[in-house]
Amino acid sequence: MIITGIDIGFSKFGICVINYTGGIVKKIKSNIELLDTIEFSGNEKKKERYIKFIQDKIIQGDLIKRVLVNSDIVIIEKPFNIKGWGQVLLELLGIIKYLCIEAKVEFVEIPQMTLKKFATGIGKAQKSEMVLHAYKEFKVQGNSEDAIDAFWCAMVGVALRYKQVFKKGRMDVINKIIQGNHRHPGEK
């Protein structure tokens, strides 16, 4: 099963792809096919250039064709409103959701605090704590905090599909996601 995690940000876009079919979750590192960050240089932070960069690198680029189309489930961390950037981030979220629908891939939107609670047990954890938990628990290191956020998104997907592999605290978070209105079924 191909599980993709995406962290949408205004300067970095984290992505993680895990090919997991069950087994010891502590050894998940060996199932990671992609853990990376797409980074925007200074000039591309202007909104118009940012949108063009997204269009070129993500929508028309290899990422969607190679990743989303082959995914069984995509977990997306919902971006929070950064002054002046909220609209752009929400539009990017809309593009990713549209592409999932077009590819008939199930996707789940995860609020930031829910993702942090899943990763660390604390809804207001710092990004550095999420990085530390990824390394301590799974020996996973990314090239940015955004890549690690994407890793945790993918781990939510693992938990949704393979509930038995996680401890109770994490499963409480997963059960709230299941009960909430976060899931959007695909039709593959």
Short mmCIF file of N, CA and C in Angstrom, two decimals:
data_model
loop_
_atom_site.label_atom_id
_atom_site.label_comp_id
_atom_site.label_asym_id
_atom_site.label_seq_id
_atom_site.Cartn_x
_atom_site.Cartn_y
_atom_site.Cartn_z
N MET A 1 0.85 -1.18 0.00
CA MET A 1 0.00 0.00 0.00
C MET A 1 0.89 1.24 0.00
N ILE A 2 0.62 2.16 -0.90
CA ILE A 2 1.38 3.39 -1.00
C ILE A 2 0.65 4.49 -0.23
N ILE A 3 1.31 5.01 0.79
CA ILE A 3 0.74 6.03 1.67
C ILE A 3 1.60 7.28 1.54
N THR A 4 0.96 8.40 1.20
CA THR A 4 1.68 9.64 0.96
C THR A 4 1.28 10.69 2.00
N GLY A 5 2.27 11.34 2.57
CA GLY A 5 2.05 12.46 3.49
C GLY A 5 2.55 13.74 2.86
N ILE A 6 1.76 14.81 3.00
CA ILE A 6 2.12 16.10 2.42
C ILE A 6 1.99 17.19 3.48
N ASP A 7 3.04 18.01 3.59
CA ASP A 7 3.03 19.18 4.46
C ASP A 7 3.14 20.41 3.56
N ILE A 8 2.08 21.20 3.50
CA ILE A 8 2.06 22.40 2.66
C ILE A 8 2.55 23.58 3.48
N GLY A 9 3.55 24.27 2.98
CA GLY A 9 4.08 25.44 3.66
C GLY A 9 4.33 26.58 2.70
N PHE A 10 4.60 27.76 3.23
CA PHE A 10 4.79 28.90 2.35
C PHE A 10 6.23 29.05 1.88
N SER A 11 7.16 28.32 2.47
CA SER A 11 8.53 28.35 1.96
C SER A 11 9.05 26.95 1.62
N LYS A 12 8.40 25.93 2.15
CA LYS A 12 8.82 24.55 1.89
C LYS A 12 7.57 23.67 1.78
N PHE A 13 7.70 22.63 1.00
CA PHE A 13 6.63 21.68 0.76
C PHE A 13 7.22 20.31 1.07
N GLY A 14 6.80 19.69 2.18
CA GLY A 14 7.34 18.39 2.56
C GLY A 14 6.52 17.26 1.98
N ILE A 15 7.20 16.19 1.61
CA ILE A 15 6.50 15.02 1.08
C ILE A 15 7.18 13.74 1.57
N CYS A 16 6.35 12.75 1.87
CA CYS A 16 6.85 11.45 2.31
C CYS A 16 5.97 10.37 1.68
N VAL A 17 6.61 9.36 1.11
CA VAL A 17 5.89 8.23 0.53
C VAL A 17 6.38 6.97 1.23
N ILE A 18 5.44 6.22 1.78
CA ILE A 18 5.75 4.97 2.47
C ILE A 18 5.02 3.83 1.76
N ASN A 19 5.75 2.79 1.44
CA ASN A 19 5.17 1.59 0.86
C ASN A 19 5.11 0.57 2.00
N TYR A 20 3.93 0.41 2.59
CA TYR A 20 3.79 -0.41 3.79
C TYR A 20 2.67 -1.42 3.60
N THR A 21 2.96 -2.65 3.91
CA THR A 21 1.94 -3.70 3.80
C THR A 21 1.74 -4.45 5.11
N GLY A 22 2.16 -3.85 6.19
CA GLY A 22 2.03 -4.49 7.49
C GLY A 22 3.40 -4.86 8.03
N GLY A 23 3.40 -5.37 9.23
CA GLY A 23 4.67 -5.76 9.84
C GLY A 23 5.03 -4.85 10.99
N ILE A 24 6.27 -4.91 11.40
CA ILE A 24 6.74 -4.17 12.57
C ILE A 24 6.86 -2.69 12.21
N VAL A 25 6.03 -1.88 12.82
CA VAL A 25 5.99 -0.45 12.48
C VAL A 25 7.27 0.26 12.90
N LYS A 26 7.96 -0.23 13.91
CA LYS A 26 9.22 0.39 14.35
C LYS A 26 10.27 0.36 13.24
N LYS A 27 10.12 -0.57 12.31
CA LYS A 27 11.07 -0.70 11.21
C LYS A 27 10.57 -0.01 9.94
N ILE A 28 9.67 0.94 10.10
CA ILE A 28 9.04 1.62 8.96
C ILE A 28 10.06 2.34 8.09
N LYS A 29 11.19 2.72 8.65
CA LYS A 29 12.20 3.45 7.89
C LYS A 29 12.56 2.73 6.59
N SER A 30 12.62 1.42 6.63
CA SER A 30 12.98 0.66 5.43
C SER A 30 11.88 0.69 4.37
N ASN A 31 10.68 1.14 4.73
CA ASN A 31 9.57 1.22 3.79
C ASN A 31 9.42 2.60 3.16
N ILE A 32 10.25 3.55 3.57
CA ILE A 32 10.14 4.91 3.04
C ILE A 32 10.77 4.97 1.65
N GLU A 33 9.95 5.34 0.67
CA GLU A 33 10.44 5.45 -0.71
C GLU A 33 10.87 6.87 -1.04
N LEU A 34 10.27 7.85 -0.37
CA LEU A 34 10.59 9.25 -0.64
C LEU A 34 10.36 10.04 0.63
N LEU A 35 11.35 10.84 1.02
CA LEU A 35 11.23 11.77 2.14
C LEU A 35 12.02 13.00 1.72
N ASP A 36 11.32 14.04 1.33
CA ASP A 36 12.01 15.17 0.73
C ASP A 36 11.26 16.47 0.98
N THR A 37 11.93 17.56 0.60
CA THR A 37 11.37 18.89 0.72
C THR A 37 11.59 19.63 -0.58
N ILE A 38 10.54 20.27 -1.06
CA ILE A 38 10.67 21.19 -2.18
C ILE A 38 10.77 22.56 -1.56
N GLU A 39 11.86 23.25 -1.84
CA GLU A 39 12.12 24.54 -1.18
C GLU A 39 12.02 25.67 -2.20
N PHE A 40 11.50 26.80 -1.74
CA PHE A 40 11.34 27.96 -2.60
C PHE A 40 12.41 28.97 -2.25
N SER A 41 13.10 29.47 -3.27
CA SER A 41 14.14 30.48 -3.02
C SER A 41 13.48 31.83 -2.77
N GLY A 42 14.26 32.78 -2.31
CA GLY A 42 13.76 34.10 -1.91
C GLY A 42 12.85 34.76 -2.91
N ASN A 43 13.23 34.78 -4.19
CA ASN A 43 12.42 35.45 -5.19
C ASN A 43 11.06 34.80 -5.39
N GLU A 44 11.00 33.50 -5.16
CA GLU A 44 9.74 32.80 -5.39
C GLU A 44 8.76 32.97 -4.24
N LYS A 45 9.16 33.64 -3.17
CA LYS A 45 8.24 33.86 -2.06
C LYS A 45 7.20 34.93 -2.38
N LYS A 46 7.42 35.71 -3.43
CA LYS A 46 6.38 36.63 -3.87
C LYS A 46 5.24 35.77 -4.38
N LYS A 47 4.03 36.12 -4.02
CA LYS A 47 2.88 35.24 -4.26
C LYS A 47 2.74 34.77 -5.70
N GLU A 48 2.90 35.67 -6.65
CA GLU A 48 2.73 35.28 -8.06
C GLU A 48 3.78 34.25 -8.46
N ARG A 49 5.01 34.49 -8.05
CA ARG A 49 6.09 33.55 -8.39
C ARG A 49 5.92 32.23 -7.65
N TYR A 50 5.41 32.32 -6.43
CA TYR A 50 5.16 31.11 -5.65
C TYR A 50 4.14 30.24 -6.38
N ILE A 51 3.06 30.85 -6.82
CA ILE A 51 2.02 30.09 -7.51
C ILE A 51 2.57 29.48 -8.80
N LYS A 52 3.37 30.23 -9.54
CA LYS A 52 3.98 29.71 -10.77
C LYS A 52 4.93 28.55 -10.44
N PHE A 53 5.69 28.70 -9.38
CA PHE A 53 6.61 27.64 -8.96
C PHE A 53 5.82 26.37 -8.64
N ILE A 54 4.74 26.52 -7.89
CA ILE A 54 3.89 25.36 -7.55
C ILE A 54 3.36 24.72 -8.82
N GLN A 55 2.89 25.54 -9.73
CA GLN A 55 2.34 25.00 -10.98
C GLN A 55 3.41 24.23 -11.75
N ASP A 56 4.60 24.80 -11.87
CA ASP A 56 5.66 24.17 -12.64
C ASP A 56 6.21 22.91 -11.97
N LYS A 57 6.49 23.00 -10.67
CA LYS A 57 7.18 21.91 -9.97
C LYS A 57 6.24 20.81 -9.49
N ILE A 58 5.05 21.19 -9.09
CA ILE A 58 4.17 20.21 -8.45
C ILE A 58 3.07 19.73 -9.38
N ILE A 59 2.35 20.65 -9.98
CA ILE A 59 1.20 20.26 -10.78
C ILE A 59 1.63 19.67 -12.11
N GLN A 60 2.46 20.39 -12.86
CA GLN A 60 2.89 19.90 -14.16
C GLN A 60 4.13 19.02 -14.05
N GLY A 61 4.81 19.10 -12.92
CA GLY A 61 6.04 18.35 -12.74
C GLY A 61 5.81 16.90 -12.43
N ASP A 62 6.87 16.24 -12.12
CA ASP A 62 6.90 14.81 -11.89
C ASP A 62 6.17 14.40 -10.61
N LEU A 63 6.09 15.29 -9.64
CA LEU A 63 5.58 14.92 -8.32
C LEU A 63 4.20 14.29 -8.37
N ILE A 64 3.26 14.96 -8.99
CA ILE A 64 1.90 14.45 -9.00
C ILE A 64 1.81 13.15 -9.79
N LYS A 65 2.43 13.12 -10.94
CA LYS A 65 2.37 11.91 -11.76
C LYS A 65 2.98 10.73 -11.04
N ARG A 66 4.11 10.97 -10.38
CA ARG A 66 4.86 9.88 -9.76
C ARG A 66 4.30 9.49 -8.40
N VAL A 67 3.72 10.44 -7.69
CA VAL A 67 3.34 10.18 -6.31
C VAL A 67 1.84 10.03 -6.13
N LEU A 68 1.08 11.06 -6.39
CA LEU A 68 -0.35 11.02 -6.07
C LEU A 68 -1.10 9.94 -6.84
N VAL A 69 -0.83 9.82 -8.12
CA VAL A 69 -1.54 8.86 -8.95
C VAL A 69 -1.32 7.43 -8.45
N ASN A 70 -0.16 7.15 -7.90
CA ASN A 70 0.16 5.80 -7.43
C ASN A 70 -0.20 5.57 -5.97
N SER A 71 -0.67 6.59 -5.28
CA SER A 71 -0.97 6.46 -3.86
C SER A 71 -2.32 5.78 -3.63
N ASP A 72 -2.40 5.06 -2.52
CA ASP A 72 -3.68 4.49 -2.10
C ASP A 72 -4.41 5.46 -1.17
N ILE A 73 -3.65 6.26 -0.43
CA ILE A 73 -4.23 7.26 0.45
C ILE A 73 -3.21 8.39 0.60
N VAL A 74 -3.71 9.62 0.66
CA VAL A 74 -2.87 10.80 0.84
C VAL A 74 -3.34 11.53 2.09
N ILE A 75 -2.39 11.82 2.97
CA ILE A 75 -2.70 12.57 4.19
C ILE A 75 -2.06 13.95 4.05
N ILE A 76 -2.87 14.99 4.20
CA ILE A 76 -2.41 16.36 4.00
C ILE A 76 -2.55 17.13 5.30
N GLU A 77 -1.45 17.74 5.76
CA GLU A 77 -1.55 18.63 6.92
C GLU A 77 -2.17 19.93 6.44
N LYS A 78 -3.28 20.32 7.07
CA LYS A 78 -3.94 21.57 6.69
C LYS A 78 -3.03 22.74 7.05
N PRO A 79 -2.81 23.64 6.10
CA PRO A 79 -1.98 24.80 6.42
C PRO A 79 -2.73 25.77 7.33
N PHE A 80 -1.98 26.43 8.21
CA PHE A 80 -2.63 27.43 9.04
C PHE A 80 -2.44 28.78 8.37
N ASN A 81 -3.21 29.75 8.79
CA ASN A 81 -3.22 31.06 8.14
C ASN A 81 -2.02 31.89 8.57
N ILE A 82 -1.09 32.08 7.67
CA ILE A 82 0.05 32.95 7.90
C ILE A 82 -0.31 34.29 7.28
N LYS A 83 -0.16 35.35 8.03
CA LYS A 83 -0.60 36.67 7.59
C LYS A 83 -0.18 36.93 6.14
N GLY A 84 -1.18 37.17 5.30
CA GLY A 84 -0.94 37.48 3.91
C GLY A 84 -0.76 36.26 3.01
N TRP A 85 -0.59 35.08 3.59
CA TRP A 85 -0.36 33.87 2.81
C TRP A 85 -1.50 32.86 2.92
N GLY A 86 -2.45 33.11 3.79
CA GLY A 86 -3.53 32.15 4.00
C GLY A 86 -4.24 31.75 2.73
N GLN A 87 -4.59 32.73 1.92
CA GLN A 87 -5.31 32.45 0.68
C GLN A 87 -4.48 31.58 -0.27
N VAL A 88 -3.21 31.89 -0.41
CA VAL A 88 -2.34 31.12 -1.31
C VAL A 88 -2.23 29.67 -0.83
N LEU A 89 -2.04 29.49 0.48
CA LEU A 89 -1.90 28.13 1.02
C LEU A 89 -3.20 27.34 0.86
N LEU A 90 -4.33 28.01 1.06
CA LEU A 90 -5.62 27.33 0.88
C LEU A 90 -5.85 26.98 -0.59
N GLU A 91 -5.41 27.85 -1.49
CA GLU A 91 -5.52 27.52 -2.91
C GLU A 91 -4.66 26.32 -3.26
N LEU A 92 -3.46 26.26 -2.70
CA LEU A 92 -2.60 25.11 -2.93
C LEU A 92 -3.23 23.84 -2.37
N LEU A 93 -3.83 23.93 -1.19
CA LEU A 93 -4.54 22.79 -0.62
C LEU A 93 -5.65 22.35 -1.57
N GLY A 94 -6.37 23.32 -2.12
CA GLY A 94 -7.44 23.00 -3.07
C GLY A 94 -6.92 22.30 -4.31
N ILE A 95 -5.76 22.72 -4.79
CA ILE A 95 -5.16 22.07 -5.97
C ILE A 95 -4.81 20.62 -5.66
N ILE A 96 -4.18 20.41 -4.51
CA ILE A 96 -3.79 19.05 -4.12
C ILE A 96 -5.04 18.17 -3.97
N LYS A 97 -6.07 18.70 -3.33
CA LYS A 97 -7.32 17.94 -3.16
C LYS A 97 -7.95 17.62 -4.52
N TYR A 98 -7.96 18.60 -5.41
CA TYR A 98 -8.52 18.38 -6.74
C TYR A 98 -7.75 17.27 -7.46
N LEU A 99 -6.43 17.31 -7.38
CA LEU A 99 -5.62 16.29 -8.06
C LEU A 99 -5.86 14.90 -7.47
N CYS A 100 -6.09 14.83 -6.16
CA CYS A 100 -6.43 13.54 -5.54
C CYS A 100 -7.77 13.04 -6.05
N ILE A 101 -8.74 13.95 -6.12
CA ILE A 101 -10.07 13.56 -6.62
C ILE A 101 -9.96 13.09 -8.06
N GLU A 102 -9.22 13.84 -8.87
CA GLU A 102 -9.04 13.48 -10.27
C GLU A 102 -8.37 12.11 -10.42
N ALA A 103 -7.43 11.81 -9.54
CA ALA A 103 -6.73 10.51 -9.57
C ALA A 103 -7.50 9.42 -8.84
N LYS A 104 -8.66 9.79 -8.26
CA LYS A 104 -9.50 8.85 -7.50
C LYS A 104 -8.75 8.24 -6.32
N VAL A 105 -8.01 9.11 -5.61
CA VAL A 105 -7.23 8.69 -4.46
C VAL A 105 -7.88 9.25 -3.20
N GLU A 106 -8.07 8.39 -2.21
CA GLU A 106 -8.61 8.85 -0.93
C GLU A 106 -7.63 9.83 -0.31
N PHE A 107 -8.14 10.92 0.27
CA PHE A 107 -7.27 11.84 1.00
C PHE A 107 -7.92 12.23 2.31
N VAL A 108 -7.07 12.57 3.25
CA VAL A 108 -7.50 12.96 4.60
C VAL A 108 -6.78 14.26 4.94
N GLU A 109 -7.53 15.22 5.42
CA GLU A 109 -6.96 16.49 5.86
C GLU A 109 -6.78 16.44 7.38
N ILE A 110 -5.59 16.78 7.84
CA ILE A 110 -5.27 16.72 9.27
C ILE A 110 -4.94 18.11 9.78
N PRO A 111 -5.70 18.61 10.76
CA PRO A 111 -5.32 19.89 11.37
C PRO A 111 -3.96 19.76 12.06
N GLN A 112 -3.21 20.85 12.10
CA GLN A 112 -1.86 20.84 12.69
C GLN A 112 -1.83 20.27 14.10
N MET A 113 -2.73 20.73 14.95
CA MET A 113 -2.70 20.27 16.34
C MET A 113 -2.99 18.78 16.44
N THR A 114 -3.83 18.26 15.57
CA THR A 114 -4.12 16.82 15.57
C THR A 114 -2.87 16.04 15.17
N LEU A 115 -2.16 16.53 14.16
CA LEU A 115 -0.93 15.87 13.73
C LEU A 115 0.12 15.89 14.84
N LYS A 116 0.26 17.02 15.50
CA LYS A 116 1.23 17.14 16.60
C LYS A 116 0.87 16.20 17.74
N LYS A 117 -0.41 16.08 18.05
CA LYS A 117 -0.85 15.18 19.12
C LYS A 117 -0.55 13.72 18.73
N PHE A 118 -0.77 13.37 17.48
CA PHE A 118 -0.47 12.02 17.00
C PHE A 118 1.02 11.74 17.14
N ALA A 119 1.85 12.70 16.75
CA ALA A 119 3.30 12.50 16.72
C ALA A 119 3.92 12.48 18.12
N THR A 120 3.49 13.40 18.97
CA THR A 120 4.18 13.59 20.25
C THR A 120 3.32 13.37 21.48
N GLY A 121 2.01 13.32 21.29
CA GLY A 121 1.10 13.23 22.42
C GLY A 121 0.68 14.60 22.94
N ILE A 122 1.25 15.66 22.35
CA ILE A 122 0.96 17.04 22.78
C ILE A 122 0.52 17.84 21.56
N GLY A 123 -0.69 18.39 21.60
CA GLY A 123 -1.23 19.13 20.47
C GLY A 123 -0.52 20.43 20.14
N LYS A 124 0.21 20.98 21.10
CA LYS A 124 0.91 22.24 20.86
C LYS A 124 2.43 22.04 20.83
N ALA A 125 2.85 20.86 20.47
CA ALA A 125 4.29 20.55 20.41
C ALA A 125 4.99 21.41 19.37
N GLN A 126 6.26 21.65 19.60
CA GLN A 126 7.10 22.38 18.64
C GLN A 126 7.53 21.42 17.53
N LYS A 127 7.89 21.99 16.39
CA LYS A 127 8.37 21.16 15.27
C LYS A 127 9.60 20.35 15.69
N SER A 128 10.45 20.94 16.51
CA SER A 128 11.66 20.23 16.95
C SER A 128 11.30 18.96 17.74
N GLU A 129 10.19 19.00 18.47
CA GLU A 129 9.75 17.82 19.21
C GLU A 129 9.27 16.72 18.25
N MET A 130 8.64 17.12 17.16
CA MET A 130 8.19 16.14 16.16
C MET A 130 9.39 15.48 15.49
N VAL A 131 10.42 16.28 15.21
CA VAL A 131 11.66 15.76 14.63
C VAL A 131 12.29 14.75 15.60
N LEU A 132 12.36 15.13 16.86
CA LEU A 132 12.96 14.26 17.88
C LEU A 132 12.19 12.94 18.00
N HIS A 133 10.87 13.01 18.03
CA HIS A 133 10.06 11.79 18.13
C HIS A 133 10.23 10.89 16.91
N ALA A 134 10.34 11.47 15.73
CA ALA A 134 10.54 10.67 14.51
C ALA A 134 11.87 9.92 14.60
N TYR A 135 12.89 10.60 15.10
CA TYR A 135 14.19 9.95 15.19
C TYR A 135 14.23 8.92 16.32
N LYS A 136 13.76 9.31 17.51
CA LYS A 136 13.82 8.39 18.66
C LYS A 136 13.00 7.13 18.42
N GLU A 137 11.84 7.30 17.85
CA GLU A 137 10.94 6.16 17.71
C GLU A 137 11.18 5.34 16.46
N PHE A 138 11.53 5.99 15.35
CA PHE A 138 11.63 5.29 14.07
C PHE A 138 12.99 5.44 13.38
N LYS A 139 13.92 6.20 13.99
CA LYS A 139 15.25 6.45 13.39
C LYS A 139 15.13 7.16 12.03
N VAL A 140 14.09 7.97 11.88
CA VAL A 140 13.86 8.69 10.63
C VAL A 140 14.36 10.12 10.77
N GLN A 141 15.16 10.54 9.78
CA GLN A 141 15.64 11.91 9.71
C GLN A 141 15.29 12.45 8.33
N GLY A 142 14.82 13.68 8.28
CA GLY A 142 14.52 14.30 7.00
C GLY A 142 15.45 15.47 6.76
N ASN A 143 15.36 16.06 5.58
CA ASN A 143 16.21 17.21 5.28
C ASN A 143 15.58 18.52 5.75
N SER A 144 14.40 18.45 6.38
CA SER A 144 13.77 19.64 6.95
C SER A 144 12.67 19.21 7.92
N GLU A 145 12.22 20.16 8.72
CA GLU A 145 11.10 19.89 9.62
C GLU A 145 9.84 19.61 8.81
N ASP A 146 9.73 20.20 7.63
CA ASP A 146 8.57 19.99 6.78
C ASP A 146 8.52 18.56 6.25
N ALA A 147 9.68 18.00 5.94
CA ALA A 147 9.73 16.60 5.51
C ALA A 147 9.29 15.69 6.66
N ILE A 148 9.69 16.04 7.88
CA ILE A 148 9.27 15.23 9.04
C ILE A 148 7.77 15.38 9.29
N ASP A 149 7.22 16.56 9.10
CA ASP A 149 5.76 16.72 9.20
C ASP A 149 5.08 15.81 8.18
N ALA A 150 5.62 15.75 6.96
CA ALA A 150 5.07 14.88 5.93
C ALA A 150 5.19 13.41 6.34
N PHE A 151 6.31 13.06 7.00
CA PHE A 151 6.48 11.70 7.52
C PHE A 151 5.36 11.38 8.50
N TRP A 152 5.08 12.30 9.43
CA TRP A 152 4.02 12.06 10.41
C TRP A 152 2.65 11.99 9.74
N CYS A 153 2.44 12.77 8.68
CA CYS A 153 1.19 12.65 7.92
C CYS A 153 1.06 11.24 7.35
N ALA A 154 2.14 10.75 6.75
CA ALA A 154 2.12 9.39 6.20
C ALA A 154 1.87 8.36 7.31
N MET A 155 2.43 8.59 8.48
CA MET A 155 2.21 7.66 9.60
C MET A 155 0.74 7.66 10.04
N VAL A 156 0.07 8.79 9.92
CA VAL A 156 -1.38 8.81 10.17
C VAL A 156 -2.07 7.87 9.19
N GLY A 157 -1.63 7.90 7.93
CA GLY A 157 -2.18 6.99 6.92
C GLY A 157 -1.93 5.53 7.27
N VAL A 158 -0.73 5.24 7.76
CA VAL A 158 -0.42 3.87 8.20
C VAL A 158 -1.38 3.47 9.32
N ALA A 159 -1.58 4.37 10.27
CA ALA A 159 -2.48 4.07 11.40
C ALA A 159 -3.93 3.90 10.95
N LEU A 160 -4.37 4.68 9.97
CA LEU A 160 -5.73 4.53 9.46
C LEU A 160 -5.93 3.18 8.80
N ARG A 161 -4.92 2.70 8.12
CA ARG A 161 -5.02 1.43 7.39
C ARG A 161 -4.66 0.21 8.25
N TYR A 162 -3.73 0.38 9.19
CA TYR A 162 -3.23 -0.74 10.00
C TYR A 162 -3.33 -0.37 11.47
N LYS A 163 -4.53 -0.30 11.98
CA LYS A 163 -4.79 0.20 13.33
C LYS A 163 -4.05 -0.56 14.43
N GLN A 164 -3.84 -1.84 14.23
CA GLN A 164 -3.27 -2.67 15.29
C GLN A 164 -1.81 -2.36 15.60
N VAL A 165 -1.13 -1.59 14.76
CA VAL A 165 0.30 -1.41 14.97
C VAL A 165 0.64 -0.22 15.88
N PHE A 166 -0.34 0.51 16.36
CA PHE A 166 -0.06 1.68 17.17
C PHE A 166 -0.64 1.56 18.57
N LYS A 167 0.00 2.26 19.50
CA LYS A 167 -0.45 2.24 20.89
C LYS A 167 -1.72 3.09 21.06
N LYS A 168 -2.36 2.93 22.21
CA LYS A 168 -3.66 3.52 22.48
C LYS A 168 -3.70 5.04 22.29
N GLY A 169 -2.73 5.78 22.79
CA GLY A 169 -2.76 7.23 22.68
C GLY A 169 -2.87 7.71 21.24
N ARG A 170 -2.12 7.08 20.36
CA ARG A 170 -2.19 7.43 18.94
C ARG A 170 -3.51 6.99 18.34
N MET A 171 -4.01 5.86 18.78
CA MET A 171 -5.27 5.37 18.23
C MET A 171 -6.44 6.25 18.66
N ASP A 172 -6.35 6.89 19.82
CA ASP A 172 -7.39 7.85 20.22
C ASP A 172 -7.46 8.99 19.21
N VAL A 173 -6.31 9.48 18.77
CA VAL A 173 -6.27 10.54 17.75
C VAL A 173 -6.86 10.03 16.45
N ILE A 174 -6.49 8.83 16.05
CA ILE A 174 -7.00 8.24 14.80
C ILE A 174 -8.50 8.07 14.86
N ASN A 175 -9.02 7.62 15.99
CA ASN A 175 -10.47 7.45 16.13
C ASN A 175 -11.20 8.78 15.99
N LYS A 176 -10.61 9.86 16.48
CA LYS A 176 -11.22 11.19 16.31
C LYS A 176 -11.21 11.61 14.85
N ILE A 177 -10.15 11.25 14.13
CA ILE A 177 -10.10 11.55 12.69
C ILE A 177 -11.19 10.77 11.97
N ILE A 178 -11.34 9.51 12.32
CA ILE A 178 -12.36 8.66 11.69
C ILE A 178 -13.75 9.21 11.97
N GLN A 179 -14.00 9.63 13.20
CA GLN A 179 -15.31 10.16 13.58
C GLN A 179 -15.58 11.55 13.00
N GLY A 180 -14.51 12.29 12.77
CA GLY A 180 -14.66 13.65 12.23
C GLY A 180 -14.94 13.63 10.75
N ASN A 181 -14.97 14.79 10.18
CA ASN A 181 -15.28 14.92 8.76
C ASN A 181 -14.01 15.22 7.99
N HIS A 182 -12.94 14.47 8.23
CA HIS A 182 -11.65 14.73 7.62
C HIS A 182 -11.37 13.87 6.40
N ARG A 183 -12.12 12.78 6.23
CA ARG A 183 -11.81 11.81 5.18
C ARG A 183 -12.61 12.07 3.92
N HIS A 184 -11.98 11.83 2.80
CA HIS A 184 -12.60 11.99 1.50
C HIS A 184 -12.26 10.75 0.68
N PRO A 185 -13.24 9.85 0.51
CA PRO A 185 -12.93 8.56 -0.13
C PRO A 185 -12.54 8.71 -1.59
N GLY A 186 -11.60 7.89 -1.99
CA GLY A 186 -11.23 7.79 -3.41
C GLY A 186 -12.09 6.73 -4.06
N GLU A 187 -11.97 6.58 -5.35
CA GLU A 187 -12.81 5.60 -6.04
C GLU A 187 -12.00 4.71 -6.96
N LYS A 188 -10.77 4.37 -6.53
CA LYS A 188 -9.92 3.50 -7.36
C LYS A 188 -10.52 2.13 -7.43
#
